[in-house]
Short mmCIF file of C-alpha atoms and ligand atoms in Angstrom, two decimals:
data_model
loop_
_atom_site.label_atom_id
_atom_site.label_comp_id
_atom_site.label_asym_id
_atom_site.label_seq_id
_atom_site.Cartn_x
_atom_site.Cartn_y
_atom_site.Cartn_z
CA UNK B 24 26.89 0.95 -34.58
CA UNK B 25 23.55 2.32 -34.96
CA UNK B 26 20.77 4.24 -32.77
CA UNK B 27 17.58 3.77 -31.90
CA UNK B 28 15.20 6.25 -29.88
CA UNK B 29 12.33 5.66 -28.40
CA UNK B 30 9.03 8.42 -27.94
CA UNK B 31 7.13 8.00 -25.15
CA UNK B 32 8.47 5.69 -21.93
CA UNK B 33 4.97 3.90 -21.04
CA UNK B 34 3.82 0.89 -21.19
CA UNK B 35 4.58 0.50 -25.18
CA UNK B 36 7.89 2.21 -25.20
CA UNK B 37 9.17 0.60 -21.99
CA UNK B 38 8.50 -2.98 -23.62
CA UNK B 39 10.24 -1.78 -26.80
CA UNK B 40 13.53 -1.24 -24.39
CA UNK B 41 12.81 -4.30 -22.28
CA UNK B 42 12.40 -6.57 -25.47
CA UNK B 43 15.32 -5.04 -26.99
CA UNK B 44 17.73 -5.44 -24.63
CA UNK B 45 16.75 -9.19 -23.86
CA UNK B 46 16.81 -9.97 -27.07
CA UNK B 47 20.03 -7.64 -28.18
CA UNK B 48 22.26 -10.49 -29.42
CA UNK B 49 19.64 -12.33 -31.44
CA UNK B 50 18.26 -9.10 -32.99
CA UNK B 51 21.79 -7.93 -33.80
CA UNK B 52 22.59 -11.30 -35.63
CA UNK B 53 19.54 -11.22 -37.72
CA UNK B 54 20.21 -7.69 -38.79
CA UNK B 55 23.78 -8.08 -39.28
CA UNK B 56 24.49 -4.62 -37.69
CA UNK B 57 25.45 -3.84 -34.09
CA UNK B 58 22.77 -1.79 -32.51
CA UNK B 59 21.89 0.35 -29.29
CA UNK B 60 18.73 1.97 -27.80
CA UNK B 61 20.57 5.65 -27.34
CA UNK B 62 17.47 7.56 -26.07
CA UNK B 63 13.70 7.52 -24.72
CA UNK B 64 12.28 10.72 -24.95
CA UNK B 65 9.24 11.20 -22.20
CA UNK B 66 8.39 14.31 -20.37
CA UNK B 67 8.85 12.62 -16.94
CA UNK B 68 11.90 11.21 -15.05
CA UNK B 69 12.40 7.85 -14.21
CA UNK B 70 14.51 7.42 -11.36
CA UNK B 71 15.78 3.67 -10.20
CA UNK B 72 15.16 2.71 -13.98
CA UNK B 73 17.92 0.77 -15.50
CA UNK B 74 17.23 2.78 -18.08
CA UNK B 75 17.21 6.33 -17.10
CA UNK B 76 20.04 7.72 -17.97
CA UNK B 77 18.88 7.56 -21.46
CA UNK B 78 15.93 9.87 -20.75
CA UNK B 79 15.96 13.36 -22.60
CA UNK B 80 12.98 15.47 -22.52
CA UNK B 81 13.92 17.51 -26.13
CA UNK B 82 12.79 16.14 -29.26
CA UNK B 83 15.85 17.79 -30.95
CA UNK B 84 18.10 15.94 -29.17
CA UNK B 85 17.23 12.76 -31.23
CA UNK B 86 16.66 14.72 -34.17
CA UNK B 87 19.95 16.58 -34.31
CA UNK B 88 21.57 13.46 -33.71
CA UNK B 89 23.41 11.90 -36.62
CA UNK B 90 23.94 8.32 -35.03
CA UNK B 91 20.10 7.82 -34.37
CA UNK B 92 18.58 6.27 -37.58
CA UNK B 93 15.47 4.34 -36.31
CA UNK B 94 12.78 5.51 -33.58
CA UNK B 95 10.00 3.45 -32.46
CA UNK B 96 6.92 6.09 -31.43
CA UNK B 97 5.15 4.73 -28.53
CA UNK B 98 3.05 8.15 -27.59
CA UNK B 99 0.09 7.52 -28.81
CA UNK B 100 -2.12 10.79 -29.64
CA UNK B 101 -2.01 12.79 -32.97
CA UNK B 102 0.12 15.77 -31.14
CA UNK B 103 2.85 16.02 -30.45
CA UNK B 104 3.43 12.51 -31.94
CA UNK B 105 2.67 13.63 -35.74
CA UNK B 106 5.14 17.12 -35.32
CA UNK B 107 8.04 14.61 -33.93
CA UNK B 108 7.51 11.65 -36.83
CA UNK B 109 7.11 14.52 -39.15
CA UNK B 110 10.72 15.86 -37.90
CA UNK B 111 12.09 12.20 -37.91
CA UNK B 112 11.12 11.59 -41.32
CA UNK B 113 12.28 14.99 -42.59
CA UNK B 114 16.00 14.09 -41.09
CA UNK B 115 15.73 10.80 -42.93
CA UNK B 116 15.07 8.38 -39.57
CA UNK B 117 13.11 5.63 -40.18
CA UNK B 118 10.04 5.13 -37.81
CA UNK B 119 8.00 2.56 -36.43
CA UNK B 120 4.99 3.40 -34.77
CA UNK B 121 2.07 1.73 -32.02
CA UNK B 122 0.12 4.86 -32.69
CA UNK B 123 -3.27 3.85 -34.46
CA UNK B 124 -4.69 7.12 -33.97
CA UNK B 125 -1.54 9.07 -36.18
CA UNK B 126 -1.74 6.18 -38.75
CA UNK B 127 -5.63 6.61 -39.31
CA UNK B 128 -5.37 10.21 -39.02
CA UNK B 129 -2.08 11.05 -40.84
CA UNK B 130 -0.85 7.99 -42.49
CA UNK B 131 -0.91 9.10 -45.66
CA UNK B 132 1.22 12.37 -45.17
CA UNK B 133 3.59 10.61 -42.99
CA UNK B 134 4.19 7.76 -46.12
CA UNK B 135 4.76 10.86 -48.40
CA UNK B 136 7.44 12.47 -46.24
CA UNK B 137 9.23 9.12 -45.78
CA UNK B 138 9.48 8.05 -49.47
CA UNK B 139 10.34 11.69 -50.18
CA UNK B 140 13.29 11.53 -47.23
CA UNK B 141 14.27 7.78 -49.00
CA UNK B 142 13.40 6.47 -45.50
CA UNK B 143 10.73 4.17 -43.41
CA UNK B 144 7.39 4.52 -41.71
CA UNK B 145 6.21 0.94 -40.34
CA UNK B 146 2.73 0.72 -38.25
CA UNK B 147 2.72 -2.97 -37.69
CA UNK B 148 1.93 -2.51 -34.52
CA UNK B 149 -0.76 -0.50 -34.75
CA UNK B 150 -3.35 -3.55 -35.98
CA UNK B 151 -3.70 -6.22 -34.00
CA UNK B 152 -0.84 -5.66 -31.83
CA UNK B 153 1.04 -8.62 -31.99
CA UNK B 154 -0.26 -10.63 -34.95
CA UNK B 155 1.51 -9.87 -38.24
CA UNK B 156 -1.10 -8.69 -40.20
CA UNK B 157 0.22 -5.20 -41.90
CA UNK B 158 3.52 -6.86 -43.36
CA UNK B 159 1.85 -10.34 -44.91
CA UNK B 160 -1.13 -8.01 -46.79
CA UNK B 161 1.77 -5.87 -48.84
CA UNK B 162 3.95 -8.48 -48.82
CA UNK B 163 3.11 -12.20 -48.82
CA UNK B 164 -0.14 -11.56 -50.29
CA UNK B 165 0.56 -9.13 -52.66
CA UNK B 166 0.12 -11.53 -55.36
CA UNK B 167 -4.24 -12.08 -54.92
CA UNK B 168 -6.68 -9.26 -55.31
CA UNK B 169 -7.82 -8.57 -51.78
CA UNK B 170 -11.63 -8.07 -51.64
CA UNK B 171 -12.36 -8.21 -47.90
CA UNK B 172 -10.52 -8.13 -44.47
CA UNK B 173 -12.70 -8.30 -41.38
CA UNK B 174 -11.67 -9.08 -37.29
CA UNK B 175 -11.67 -8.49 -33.90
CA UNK B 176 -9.77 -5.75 -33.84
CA UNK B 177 -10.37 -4.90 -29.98
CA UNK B 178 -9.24 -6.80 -27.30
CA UNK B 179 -11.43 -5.07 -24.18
CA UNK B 180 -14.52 -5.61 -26.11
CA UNK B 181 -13.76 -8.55 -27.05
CA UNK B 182 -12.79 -9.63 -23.17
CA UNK B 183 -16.42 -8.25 -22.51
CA UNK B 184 -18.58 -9.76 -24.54
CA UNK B 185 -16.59 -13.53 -24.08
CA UNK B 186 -17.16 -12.85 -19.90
CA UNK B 187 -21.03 -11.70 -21.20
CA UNK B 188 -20.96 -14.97 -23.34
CA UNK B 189 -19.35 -17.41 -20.89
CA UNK B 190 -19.54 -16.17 -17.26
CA UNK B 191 -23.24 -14.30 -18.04
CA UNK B 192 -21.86 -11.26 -16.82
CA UNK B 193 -24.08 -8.06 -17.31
CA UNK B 194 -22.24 -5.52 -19.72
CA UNK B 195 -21.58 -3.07 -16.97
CA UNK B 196 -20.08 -5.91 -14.38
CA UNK B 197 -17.95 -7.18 -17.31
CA UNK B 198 -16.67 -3.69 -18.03
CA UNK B 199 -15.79 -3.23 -14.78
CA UNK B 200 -13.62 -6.68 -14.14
CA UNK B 201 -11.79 -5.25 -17.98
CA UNK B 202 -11.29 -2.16 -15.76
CA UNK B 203 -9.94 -3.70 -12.62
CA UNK B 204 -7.48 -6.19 -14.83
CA UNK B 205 -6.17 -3.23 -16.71
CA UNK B 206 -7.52 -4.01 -20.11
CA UNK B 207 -9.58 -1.02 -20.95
CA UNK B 208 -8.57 2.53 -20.28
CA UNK B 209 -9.47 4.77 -17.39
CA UNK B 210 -12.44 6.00 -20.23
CA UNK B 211 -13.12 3.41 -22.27
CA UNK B 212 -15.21 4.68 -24.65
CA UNK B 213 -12.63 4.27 -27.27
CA UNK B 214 -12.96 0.67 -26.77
CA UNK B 215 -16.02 -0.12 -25.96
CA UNK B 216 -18.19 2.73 -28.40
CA UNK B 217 -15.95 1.54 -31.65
CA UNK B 218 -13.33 4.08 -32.19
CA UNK B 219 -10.43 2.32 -31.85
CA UNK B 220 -11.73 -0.49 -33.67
CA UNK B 221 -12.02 2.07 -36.18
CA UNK B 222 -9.47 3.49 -36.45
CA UNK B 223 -7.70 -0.05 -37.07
CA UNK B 224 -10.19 -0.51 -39.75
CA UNK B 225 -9.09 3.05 -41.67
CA UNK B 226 -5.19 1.58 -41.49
CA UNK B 227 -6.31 -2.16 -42.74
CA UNK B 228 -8.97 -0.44 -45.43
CA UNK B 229 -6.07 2.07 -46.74
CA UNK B 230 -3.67 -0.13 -47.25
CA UNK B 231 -5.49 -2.74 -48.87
CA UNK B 232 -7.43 -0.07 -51.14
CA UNK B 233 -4.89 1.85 -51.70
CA UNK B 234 -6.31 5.35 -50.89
CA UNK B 235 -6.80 7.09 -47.43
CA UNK B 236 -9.69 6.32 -45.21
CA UNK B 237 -10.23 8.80 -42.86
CA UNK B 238 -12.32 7.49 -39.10
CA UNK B 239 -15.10 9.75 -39.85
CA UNK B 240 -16.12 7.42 -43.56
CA UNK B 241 -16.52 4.09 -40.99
CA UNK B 242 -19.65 3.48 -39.71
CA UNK B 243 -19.14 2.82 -36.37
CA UNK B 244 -21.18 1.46 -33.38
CA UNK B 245 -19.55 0.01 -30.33
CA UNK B 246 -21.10 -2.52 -27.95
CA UNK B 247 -23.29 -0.45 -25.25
CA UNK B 248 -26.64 -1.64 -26.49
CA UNK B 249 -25.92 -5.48 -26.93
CA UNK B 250 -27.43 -7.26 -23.68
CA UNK B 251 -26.66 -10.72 -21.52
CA UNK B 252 -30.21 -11.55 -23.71
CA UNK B 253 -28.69 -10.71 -27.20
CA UNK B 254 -25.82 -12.91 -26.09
CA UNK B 255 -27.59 -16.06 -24.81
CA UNK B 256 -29.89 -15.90 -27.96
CA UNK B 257 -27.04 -15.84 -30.01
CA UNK B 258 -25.58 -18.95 -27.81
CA UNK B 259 -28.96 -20.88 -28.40
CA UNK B 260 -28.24 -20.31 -32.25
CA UNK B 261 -24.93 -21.29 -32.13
CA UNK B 262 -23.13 -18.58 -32.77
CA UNK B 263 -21.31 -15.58 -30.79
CA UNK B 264 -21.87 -11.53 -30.79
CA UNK B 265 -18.55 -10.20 -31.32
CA UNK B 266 -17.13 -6.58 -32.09
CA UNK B 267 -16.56 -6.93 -35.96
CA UNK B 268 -14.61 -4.56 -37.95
CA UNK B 269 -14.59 -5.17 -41.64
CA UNK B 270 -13.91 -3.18 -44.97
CA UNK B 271 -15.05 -5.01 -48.19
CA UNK B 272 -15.01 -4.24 -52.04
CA UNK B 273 -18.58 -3.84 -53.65
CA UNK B 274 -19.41 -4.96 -56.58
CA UNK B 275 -19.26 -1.52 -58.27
CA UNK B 276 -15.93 -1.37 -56.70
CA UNK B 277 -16.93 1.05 -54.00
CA UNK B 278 -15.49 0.16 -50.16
CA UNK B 279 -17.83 -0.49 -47.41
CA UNK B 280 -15.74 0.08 -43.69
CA UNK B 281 -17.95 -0.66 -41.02
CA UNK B 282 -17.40 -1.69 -37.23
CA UNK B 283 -20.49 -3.09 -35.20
CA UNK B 284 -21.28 -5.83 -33.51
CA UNK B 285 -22.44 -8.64 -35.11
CA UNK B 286 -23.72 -12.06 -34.95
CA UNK B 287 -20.79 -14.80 -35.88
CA UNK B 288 -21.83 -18.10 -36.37
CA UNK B 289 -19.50 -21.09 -34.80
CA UNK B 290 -18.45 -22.02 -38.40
CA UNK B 291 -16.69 -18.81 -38.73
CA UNK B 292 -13.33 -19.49 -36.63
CA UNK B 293 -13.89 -15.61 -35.70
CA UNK B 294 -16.41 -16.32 -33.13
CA UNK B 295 -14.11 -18.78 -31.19
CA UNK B 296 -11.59 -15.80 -30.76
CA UNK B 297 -12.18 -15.15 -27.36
CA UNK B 298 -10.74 -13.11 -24.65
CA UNK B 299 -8.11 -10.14 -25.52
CA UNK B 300 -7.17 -12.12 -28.77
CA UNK B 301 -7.81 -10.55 -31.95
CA UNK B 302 -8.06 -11.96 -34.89
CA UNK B 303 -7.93 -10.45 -38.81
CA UNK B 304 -9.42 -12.66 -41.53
CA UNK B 305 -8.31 -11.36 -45.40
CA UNK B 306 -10.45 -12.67 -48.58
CA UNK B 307 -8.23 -12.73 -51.71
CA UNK B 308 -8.82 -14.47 -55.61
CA UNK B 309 -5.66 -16.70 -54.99
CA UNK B 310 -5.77 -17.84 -51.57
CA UNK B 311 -9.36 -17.89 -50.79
CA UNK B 312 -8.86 -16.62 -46.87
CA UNK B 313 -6.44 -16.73 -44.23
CA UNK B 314 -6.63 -15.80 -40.61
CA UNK B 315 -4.30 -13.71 -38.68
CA UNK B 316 -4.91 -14.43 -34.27
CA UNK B 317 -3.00 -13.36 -31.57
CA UNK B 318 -2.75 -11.08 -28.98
CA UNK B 319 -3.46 -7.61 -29.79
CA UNK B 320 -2.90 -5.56 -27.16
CA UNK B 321 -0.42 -5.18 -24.30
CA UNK B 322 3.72 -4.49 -23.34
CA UNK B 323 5.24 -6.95 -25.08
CA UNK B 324 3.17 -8.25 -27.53
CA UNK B 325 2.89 -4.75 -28.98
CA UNK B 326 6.63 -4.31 -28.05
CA UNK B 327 7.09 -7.30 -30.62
CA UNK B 328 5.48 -5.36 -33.52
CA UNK B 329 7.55 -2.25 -32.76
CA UNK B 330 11.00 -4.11 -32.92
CA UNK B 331 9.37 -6.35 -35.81
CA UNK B 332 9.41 -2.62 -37.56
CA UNK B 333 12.78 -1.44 -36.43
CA UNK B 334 14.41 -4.38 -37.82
CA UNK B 335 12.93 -4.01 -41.00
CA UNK B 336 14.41 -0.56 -41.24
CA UNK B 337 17.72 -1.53 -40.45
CA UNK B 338 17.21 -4.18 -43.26
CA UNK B 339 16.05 -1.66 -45.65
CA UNK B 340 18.04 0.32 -48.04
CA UNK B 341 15.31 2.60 -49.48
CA UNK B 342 12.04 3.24 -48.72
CA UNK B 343 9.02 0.47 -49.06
CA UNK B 344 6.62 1.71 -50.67
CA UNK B 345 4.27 -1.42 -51.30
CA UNK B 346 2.56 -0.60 -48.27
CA UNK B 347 1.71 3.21 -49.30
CA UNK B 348 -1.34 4.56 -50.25
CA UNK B 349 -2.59 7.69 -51.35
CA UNK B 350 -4.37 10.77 -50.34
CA UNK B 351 -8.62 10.13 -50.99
CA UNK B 352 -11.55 11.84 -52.49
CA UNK B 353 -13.84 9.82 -50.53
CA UNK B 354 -16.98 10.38 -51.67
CA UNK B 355 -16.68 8.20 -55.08
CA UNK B 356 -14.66 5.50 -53.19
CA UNK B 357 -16.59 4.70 -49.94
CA UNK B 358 -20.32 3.39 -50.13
CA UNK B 359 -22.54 4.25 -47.22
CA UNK B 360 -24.84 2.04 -45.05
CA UNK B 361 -27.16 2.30 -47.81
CA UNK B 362 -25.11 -0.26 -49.83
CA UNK B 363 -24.93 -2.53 -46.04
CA UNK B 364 -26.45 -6.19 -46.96
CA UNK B 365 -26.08 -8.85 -44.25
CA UNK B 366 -28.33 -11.36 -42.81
CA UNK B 367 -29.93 -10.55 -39.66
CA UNK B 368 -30.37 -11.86 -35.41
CA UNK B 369 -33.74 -10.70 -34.61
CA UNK B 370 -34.54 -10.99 -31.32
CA UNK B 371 -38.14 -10.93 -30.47
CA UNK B 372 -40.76 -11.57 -28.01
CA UNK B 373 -42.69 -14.57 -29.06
CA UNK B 374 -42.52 -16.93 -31.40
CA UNK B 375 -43.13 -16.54 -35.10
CA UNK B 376 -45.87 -17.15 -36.61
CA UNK B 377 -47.79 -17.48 -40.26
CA UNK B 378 -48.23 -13.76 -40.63
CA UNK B 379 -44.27 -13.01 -39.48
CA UNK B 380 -43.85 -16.26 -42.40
CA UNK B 381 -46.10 -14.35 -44.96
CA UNK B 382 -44.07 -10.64 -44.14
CA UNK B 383 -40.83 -12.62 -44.70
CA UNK B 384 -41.85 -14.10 -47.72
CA UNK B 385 -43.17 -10.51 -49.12
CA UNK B 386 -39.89 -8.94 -48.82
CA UNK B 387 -37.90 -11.69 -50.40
CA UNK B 388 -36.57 -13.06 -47.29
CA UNK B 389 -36.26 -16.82 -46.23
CA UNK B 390 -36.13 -17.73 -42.51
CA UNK B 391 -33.25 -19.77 -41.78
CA UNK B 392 -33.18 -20.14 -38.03
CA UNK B 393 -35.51 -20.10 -35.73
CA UNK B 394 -35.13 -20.63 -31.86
CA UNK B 395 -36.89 -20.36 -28.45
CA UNK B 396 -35.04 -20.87 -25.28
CA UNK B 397 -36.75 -21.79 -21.75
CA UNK B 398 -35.12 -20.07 -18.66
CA UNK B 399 -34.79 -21.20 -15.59
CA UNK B 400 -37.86 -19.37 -14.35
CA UNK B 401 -39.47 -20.76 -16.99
CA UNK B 402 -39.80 -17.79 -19.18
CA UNK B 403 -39.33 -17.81 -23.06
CA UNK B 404 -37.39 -16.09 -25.42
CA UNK B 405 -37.19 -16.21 -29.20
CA UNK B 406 -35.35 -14.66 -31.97
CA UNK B 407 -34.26 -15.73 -35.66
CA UNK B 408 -32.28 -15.02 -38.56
CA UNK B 409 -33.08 -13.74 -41.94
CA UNK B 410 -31.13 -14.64 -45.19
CA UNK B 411 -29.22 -11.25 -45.86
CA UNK B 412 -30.91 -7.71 -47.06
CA UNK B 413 -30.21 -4.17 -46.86
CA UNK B 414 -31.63 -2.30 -44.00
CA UNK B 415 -34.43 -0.74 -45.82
CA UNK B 416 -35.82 -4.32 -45.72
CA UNK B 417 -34.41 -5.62 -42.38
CA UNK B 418 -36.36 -2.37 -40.89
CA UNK B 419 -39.59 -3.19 -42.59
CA UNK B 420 -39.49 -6.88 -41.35
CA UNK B 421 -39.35 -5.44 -38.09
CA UNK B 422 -42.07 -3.28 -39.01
CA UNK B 423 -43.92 -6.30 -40.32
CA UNK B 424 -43.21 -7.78 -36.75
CA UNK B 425 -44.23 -5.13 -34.98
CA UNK B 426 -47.54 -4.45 -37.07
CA UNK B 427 -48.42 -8.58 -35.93
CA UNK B 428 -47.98 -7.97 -33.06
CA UNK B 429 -44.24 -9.20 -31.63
CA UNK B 430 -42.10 -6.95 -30.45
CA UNK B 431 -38.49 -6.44 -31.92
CA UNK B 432 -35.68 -6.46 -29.04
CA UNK B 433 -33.02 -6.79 -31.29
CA UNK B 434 -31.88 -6.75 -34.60
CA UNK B 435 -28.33 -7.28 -35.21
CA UNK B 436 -26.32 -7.96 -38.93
CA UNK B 437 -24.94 -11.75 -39.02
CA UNK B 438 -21.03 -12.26 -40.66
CA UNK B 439 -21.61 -14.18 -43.31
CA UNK B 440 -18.42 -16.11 -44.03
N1 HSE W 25 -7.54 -0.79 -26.02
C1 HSE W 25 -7.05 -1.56 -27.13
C2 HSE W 25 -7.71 -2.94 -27.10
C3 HSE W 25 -5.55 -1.66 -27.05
O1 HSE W 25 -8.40 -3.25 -26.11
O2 HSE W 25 -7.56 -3.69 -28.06
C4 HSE W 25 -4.87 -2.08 -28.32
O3 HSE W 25 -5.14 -1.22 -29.39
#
């Protein structure tokens, strides 16, 4: 028989024992080896729990301990959780972690140390929660050259901006009901300003590109300025504002990472993603795209991804290493906003007219939507889109608005599929 220990008893690591245990038999069979949850390492005690007797509050406890050969890490954080996967690793245990934070931070270190101990490190769960998304890019599609992969990668934004979208809930109000149903944290300014979004983008980018991307290379803006007027706008023009993070190869081979929010139109399946659902969409020569959806946050969807990991150890005789990537001199290999092109949601205060038409036309861009909504009191509102540019010219079209006299509310980048 062989043991498993689990780091960190919340909501993660208590659905990795939960799911485990109801599923015991099944998992056992597909494995072919007999296996046990020996420990959960937490700092706290947790009396009444079936579970507690397995509690130890010692890290070398697990790591001294011969018969444990696979531990899920369900901490979260960069420390301790990095010093204990480090340890694991270096004692040859295989681990699967939730932790987006020590994958985008330390990922590359932490693949080193497990091909170097001839053992596993697995971060399904760390994209997208539920959805197989890690496993099929080194794996299914390893035969295409991937050139872009770009999703919802947040469910508590997401959840706002659908109850913004749907319900015409004011940001603040829809925060609030995210709050109250448990979806965003206590602070949730990792969700809702971009950094965990981001962080899921560094993990997606390195493994597709094959070298490190650290947070700090994304460009990252989260969802505080986008209003109920963006949203409605974006409605009238048939498409959605959604939390998009994306990583895609240039054309002299450079990455772009970015997460923002951005206009999808209603031909993109992306923008009917709604809710906590994520989604990852992957561009490759072979298969054209595919779409990953499914929940991507929570116990046991995330709890899914963990065992997913664990089972794959077990299955494993050496270490994977199609999934590893290496350490990054980023400044050759990641562009910066200057290389950005995307067409654009402008959001403005009356309608266009010939001059707006003659500014567009200057700067090489062509008008391809153009709307104006009545409200219920009767008052007007009017925005557009712009075939793509960089933001040099998207700023001096808003310029060029500005200087005729209509105001720019908003100007937000489009997907284009
Ligand atoms: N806070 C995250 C989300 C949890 O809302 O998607 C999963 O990473």
């Amino acid at each position: 028989m062989k043991k498993i220990a689990v780091l960190g008893y919340g909501v993660v690591g208590s659905g990795v024992v939960e799911l485990f245990y109801k599923n015991k038999e099944k998992i056992e069979k597909n494995t072919g080896t007999e296996l046990d949850v020996k420990y959960i390492l937490d700092l706290r005690e947790f009396p009444g729990d079936p579970y507690a007797d397995k509690v130890v509050h010692d890290i070398n406890v697990i790591l001294s301990d011969p018969e444990v050969c696979y531990v899920a890490e369900c901490m979260g954080g960069v420390n301790p959780a990095f010093q204990f996967v480090s340890s694991c690793l270096e004692a040859g245990k295989s681990v699967s972690t939730s932790n987006k934070q020590l994958v985008a931070e330390k990922g590359d270190i932490l693949l080193q140390l497990a091909k170097k101990n001839d053992c596993n490190f697995f971060f399904e769960a760390s994209v997208g929660g539920a959805i197989p998304c890690i496993r099929p890019l080194h794996t299914c599609l390893a035969g295409n050259d991937i050139s872009a992969v770009a999703g919802i990668l947040n469910g508590t934004t997401n959840f706002i901006l659908e109850k913004m979208f749907c319900d015409k809930m004011a940001f603040d109000d829809a925060l609030k009901l995210a709050q109250e149903l448990g979806y965003a944290e206590r602070d949730p300014s990792a969700d809702v300003d971009g950094a965990d979004a981001c962080r899921k983008v560094c993990i997606l980018a390195s493994l597709v590109f094959g070298k490190h991307v650290y947070p700090d290379s994304v460009y990252t803006k989260g969802i505080r300025d986008i209003t109920l007027e963006d949203v409605q706008m974006a409605q009238a023009m048939d498409s959605a504002v959604k939390l998009i993070g994306c990583v895609k190869r240039l054309e002299d081979g450079r990455i772009l990472p970015t997460v923002m929010p951005m206009v999808v139109p209603n031909e993109s399946l992306i923008s009917h993603v709604d809710g906590v659902f994520n989604a990852v969409m992957v561009w490759g020569d072979g298969f054209d795209k595919t779409m990953f959806y499914g929940r991507g946050a929570g116990k046991l969807p995330t709890a899914s991804a963990v065992l997913g990991d664990i089972i794959d150890c077990v299955k494993a005789e050496h270490t994977v290493t199609s999934h590893e990537w290496i350490l990054a001199d980023n400044t050759d290999f990641i562009a910066d906003m200057d290389a950005f092109c995307a067409p654009r949601f402008y959001r403005i205060s009356a309608r266009l007219d010939d001059a707006a038409a003659k500014a567009a036309d200057e700067l090489g861009l062509k008008i391809t939507t153009a709307c104006s909504t009545q409200g219920n009191d009767d008052s007007a509102a009017f925005g557009c889109i712009v075939s793509a540019c960089d933001n040099k010219t998207a700023d001096a079209f808003t310029k060029a608005l500005e200087d005729s006299g209509i105001s720019v509310l908003a100007q937000i980048p489009v997907l284009a599929d």
